[in-house]
Short mmCIF file of C-alpha atoms in Angstrom, two decimals:
data_model
loop_
_atom_site.label_atom_id
_atom_site.label_comp_id
_atom_site.label_asym_id
_atom_site.label_seq_id
_atom_site.Cartn_x
_atom_site.Cartn_y
_atom_site.Cartn_z
CA UNK W 1 74.80 110.78 126.38
CA UNK W 2 73.45 114.32 126.74
CA UNK W 3 70.67 113.09 129.02
CA UNK W 4 73.26 111.39 131.24
CA UNK W 5 75.36 114.53 131.26
CA UNK W 6 72.42 116.67 132.28
CA UNK W 7 71.50 114.18 134.98
CA UNK W 8 75.05 114.31 136.28
CA UNK W 9 74.89 118.09 136.18
CA UNK W 10 71.72 118.18 138.26
CA UNK W 11 73.33 115.89 140.82
CA UNK W 12 76.47 118.00 140.79
CA UNK W 13 74.47 121.13 141.42
CA UNK W 14 73.13 119.65 144.64
CA UNK W 15 76.20 117.85 146.01
CA UNK W 16 79.20 118.62 143.79
CA UNK W 17 80.85 115.83 141.80
CA UNK W 18 84.57 115.27 142.23
CA UNK W 19 86.03 113.02 139.52
CA UNK W 20 89.30 112.54 141.41
CA UNK W 21 90.88 110.19 138.93
CA UNK W 22 90.78 112.92 136.30
CA UNK W 23 91.11 115.92 138.63
CA UNK W 24 87.78 117.17 137.31
CA UNK W 25 85.12 118.83 139.47
CA UNK W 26 81.65 119.22 137.98
CA UNK W 27 79.57 121.74 139.91
CA UNK W 28 76.78 122.58 137.48
CA UNK W 29 74.76 121.31 134.55
CA UNK W 30 76.88 123.43 132.21
CA UNK W 31 80.06 121.91 133.65
CA UNK W 32 78.70 118.44 132.92
CA UNK W 33 77.64 119.38 129.39
CA UNK W 34 81.04 120.90 128.59
CA UNK W 35 82.87 117.86 129.95
CA UNK W 36 80.53 115.53 128.05
CA UNK W 37 81.20 117.41 124.79
CA UNK W 38 84.94 116.99 125.35
CA UNK W 39 84.53 113.25 125.96
CA UNK W 40 82.39 112.86 122.85
CA UNK W 41 84.81 114.75 120.59
CA UNK W 42 87.78 112.95 122.09
CA UNK W 43 86.18 109.56 121.57
CA UNK W 44 85.48 110.32 117.91
CA UNK W 45 89.03 111.60 117.34
CA UNK W 46 90.48 108.48 118.95
CA UNK W 47 88.27 106.12 116.97
CA UNK W 48 88.47 107.87 113.59
CA UNK W 49 92.00 109.28 113.68
CA UNK W 50 94.30 107.88 116.36
CA UNK W 51 93.24 104.23 116.22
CA UNK W 52 93.05 104.16 112.44
CA UNK W 53 95.91 106.37 111.27
CA UNK W 54 98.34 107.44 113.95
CA UNK W 55 98.72 104.22 115.87
CA UNK W 56 100.80 105.02 118.94
CA UNK W 57 98.59 106.38 121.73
CA UNK W 58 101.35 108.79 122.85
CA UNK W 59 100.28 110.94 119.89
CA UNK W 60 97.03 111.60 121.73
CA UNK W 61 98.88 114.13 123.91
CA UNK W 62 99.89 116.17 120.84
CA UNK W 63 96.33 116.01 119.49
CA UNK W 64 94.97 117.13 122.87
CA UNK W 65 97.52 119.95 123.12
CA UNK W 66 96.67 121.27 119.66
CA UNK W 67 92.96 120.98 120.39
CA UNK W 68 93.25 122.78 123.75
CA UNK W 69 95.27 125.67 122.32
CA UNK W 70 92.98 126.04 119.34
CA UNK W 71 89.75 126.00 121.34
CA UNK W 72 91.11 128.40 123.98
CA UNK W 73 92.36 130.86 121.36
CA UNK W 74 96.04 130.55 122.36
CA UNK W 75 98.75 130.88 119.72
CA UNK W 76 99.54 127.66 117.84
CA UNK W 77 102.56 126.45 115.84
CA UNK W 78 100.49 126.21 112.64
CA UNK W 79 97.80 128.44 111.23
CA UNK W 80 94.41 126.87 110.56
CA UNK W 81 95.17 126.70 106.84
CA UNK W 82 98.57 125.08 107.45
CA UNK W 83 97.07 122.58 109.88
CA UNK W 84 94.33 121.61 107.42
CA UNK W 85 96.89 121.13 104.65
CA UNK W 86 99.27 119.02 106.78
CA UNK W 87 96.49 116.78 108.11
CA UNK W 88 94.60 116.35 104.83
CA UNK W 89 97.79 115.54 102.89
CA UNK W 90 98.84 112.92 105.43
CA UNK W 91 95.42 111.27 105.67
CA UNK W 92 95.04 111.21 101.88
CA UNK W 93 98.41 109.44 101.59
CA UNK W 94 97.47 106.94 104.31
CA UNK W 95 94.10 106.22 102.76
CA UNK W 96 95.74 105.64 99.35
CA UNK W 97 98.19 103.19 100.93
CA UNK W 98 95.32 101.36 102.61
CA UNK W 99 93.32 101.30 99.36
CA UNK W 100 96.30 100.02 97.34
CA UNK W 101 97.02 97.33 99.93
CA UNK W 102 93.36 96.25 99.95
CA UNK W 103 93.27 96.11 96.14
CA UNK W 104 96.40 93.94 96.10
CA UNK W 105 94.94 91.57 98.73
CA UNK W 106 91.81 91.12 96.63
CA UNK W 107 93.83 90.46 93.48
CA UNK W 108 95.95 87.89 95.31
CA UNK W 109 92.84 86.25 96.78
CA UNK W 110 91.34 85.69 93.34
CA UNK W 111 94.61 84.31 91.98
CA UNK W 112 94.86 81.81 94.83
CA UNK W 113 91.16 80.98 94.87
CA UNK W 114 91.17 80.16 91.15
CA UNK W 115 93.34 77.12 91.97
CA UNK W 116 91.09 75.83 94.76
CA UNK W 117 89.24 72.55 94.31
CA UNK W 118 85.86 72.94 92.62
CA UNK W 119 86.35 76.58 91.63
CA UNK W 120 85.65 77.47 87.99
CA UNK W 121 86.72 80.77 86.38
CA UNK W 122 84.70 82.14 83.47
CA UNK W 123 85.97 84.27 80.58
CA UNK W 124 84.87 87.46 82.38
CA UNK W 125 86.90 86.57 85.47
CA UNK W 126 83.92 85.51 87.58
CA UNK W 127 84.71 82.55 89.81
CA UNK W 128 82.14 80.12 91.15
CA UNK W 129 81.86 76.85 93.04
CA UNK W 130 78.84 74.58 93.07
CA UNK W 131 77.76 73.76 96.62
CA UNK W 132 74.48 72.00 95.89
CA UNK W 133 72.83 70.79 92.68
CA UNK W 134 69.35 71.88 91.73
CA UNK W 135 66.91 70.40 89.23
CA UNK W 136 64.74 73.32 88.15
CA UNK W 137 64.80 76.01 85.47
CA UNK W 138 67.80 78.16 84.58
CA UNK W 139 67.11 81.91 84.41
CA UNK W 140 67.98 84.29 81.62
CA UNK W 141 68.85 87.95 82.05
CA UNK W 142 65.18 88.82 81.36
CA UNK W 143 63.88 86.75 84.26
CA UNK W 144 63.02 87.80 87.78
CA UNK W 145 64.53 85.48 90.36
CA UNK W 146 63.94 84.77 94.02
CA UNK W 147 67.05 84.03 96.08
CA UNK W 148 68.52 83.66 99.52
CA UNK W 149 72.09 84.90 99.90
CA UNK W 150 74.88 86.02 102.18
CA UNK W 151 77.56 88.43 101.00
CA UNK W 152 80.97 88.86 102.59
CA UNK W 153 84.40 90.34 101.90
CA UNK W 154 87.64 88.36 101.60
CA UNK W 155 88.41 89.13 105.26
CA UNK W 156 85.19 87.39 106.32
CA UNK W 157 83.18 90.54 107.05
CA UNK W 158 79.50 89.89 106.25
CA UNK W 159 78.03 93.00 104.62
CA UNK W 160 74.56 91.70 103.76
CA UNK W 161 72.45 88.60 104.34
CA UNK W 162 68.87 87.80 103.40
CA UNK W 163 69.18 84.70 105.59
CA UNK W 164 69.75 86.80 108.69
CA UNK W 165 66.70 88.84 107.77
CA UNK W 166 64.84 85.55 107.13
CA UNK W 167 63.40 87.03 103.98
CA UNK W 168 64.46 86.09 100.43
CA UNK W 169 64.64 88.82 97.81
CA UNK W 170 63.36 89.08 94.25
CA UNK W 171 64.94 91.09 91.46
CA UNK W 172 65.18 91.24 87.69
CA UNK W 173 68.47 89.67 86.70
CA UNK W 174 69.56 92.42 84.30
CA UNK W 175 69.25 95.11 86.99
CA UNK W 176 71.97 94.00 89.38
CA UNK W 177 75.79 93.95 89.31
CA UNK W 178 77.32 92.08 86.37
CA UNK W 179 78.68 89.31 88.57
CA UNK W 180 75.16 88.45 89.74
CA UNK W 181 73.69 88.67 86.24
CA UNK W 182 76.28 86.23 84.92
CA UNK W 183 76.50 83.98 87.97
CA UNK W 184 72.79 83.38 88.47
CA UNK W 185 72.40 82.30 84.85
CA UNK W 186 74.76 79.41 85.56
CA UNK W 187 72.43 78.10 88.26
CA UNK W 188 69.17 76.20 88.20
CA UNK W 189 66.36 76.30 90.72
CA UNK W 190 67.24 74.63 93.99
CA UNK W 191 71.00 74.96 93.52
CA UNK W 192 73.45 76.70 95.85
CA UNK W 193 76.59 78.35 94.46
CA UNK W 194 79.45 80.31 95.92
CA UNK W 195 80.18 83.29 93.66
CA UNK W 196 83.52 85.11 93.82
CA UNK W 197 82.92 88.39 92.03
CA UNK W 198 85.93 90.54 91.04
CA UNK W 199 85.50 94.24 91.69
CA UNK W 200 85.14 95.07 87.99
CA UNK W 201 82.04 92.84 87.94
CA UNK W 202 80.83 94.35 91.21
CA UNK W 203 81.15 97.93 92.41
CA UNK W 204 84.59 98.66 90.95
CA UNK W 205 86.48 101.61 92.41
CA UNK W 206 83.39 102.98 94.17
CA UNK W 207 82.92 102.26 97.87
CA UNK W 208 79.37 101.11 98.48
CA UNK W 209 78.13 101.43 102.06
CA UNK W 210 80.36 99.20 104.16
CA UNK W 211 81.99 97.68 101.06
CA UNK W 212 85.38 99.30 100.32
CA UNK W 213 86.43 100.19 96.78
CA UNK W 214 88.08 97.41 94.74
CA UNK W 215 86.45 94.66 96.80
CA UNK W 216 85.97 91.07 95.69
CA UNK W 217 82.44 90.08 96.68
CA UNK W 218 81.84 86.54 97.93
CA UNK W 219 78.21 85.44 97.77
CA UNK W 220 76.69 82.20 98.92
CA UNK W 221 73.51 82.12 96.79
CA UNK W 222 70.54 79.76 96.78
CA UNK W 223 68.29 80.10 93.72
CA UNK W 224 64.80 79.47 95.06
CA UNK W 225 62.65 80.31 92.05
CA UNK W 226 62.77 81.61 88.49
CA UNK W 227 59.69 83.75 87.85
#
């Protein structure tokens, strides 16, 4: 983006660039850089704040007004400390609502899924469904296994897939999340299972990369080899 901005600035220096739609005239490299910074910050605010939390795009005008006054040094309705407190309190409340709603959706999913055809629920709460029978060895927690898998959330978002990478993985079965340790021991070589792992057998209340806290993890797993 910066390279493009500088290129635009060089062009503007020679000819002058009139962005009529936005009533913006860029006459130098510095003009282009400043305008590019504003676009970049505005894009991030829209994506991270407006689209996610504030919804109605008319609020963008208030955000822009507060930003303009703050950056220009004009007087503002709130002090910096007050503004931080108001924003952080609101966002914390919104994030808690989102987290609570997500947790409830995952709980409801497991309750409904437990009644689906072919799904078995173990004492721990792990759910599984046999997709394909195998005829090889069953692993124990001490074994290293070789598997292909795809992991997704209840909304269908795929967060990891060895199949997409076209490379199976190997790991010792007692060094992964509890849902995998238990689930893989139900399988034999050559079998394919669908594992539905409750959050307390997965990552619990910790977000993990692109996996939100309190997520049910759905894995389609093929056990290739028990080492």
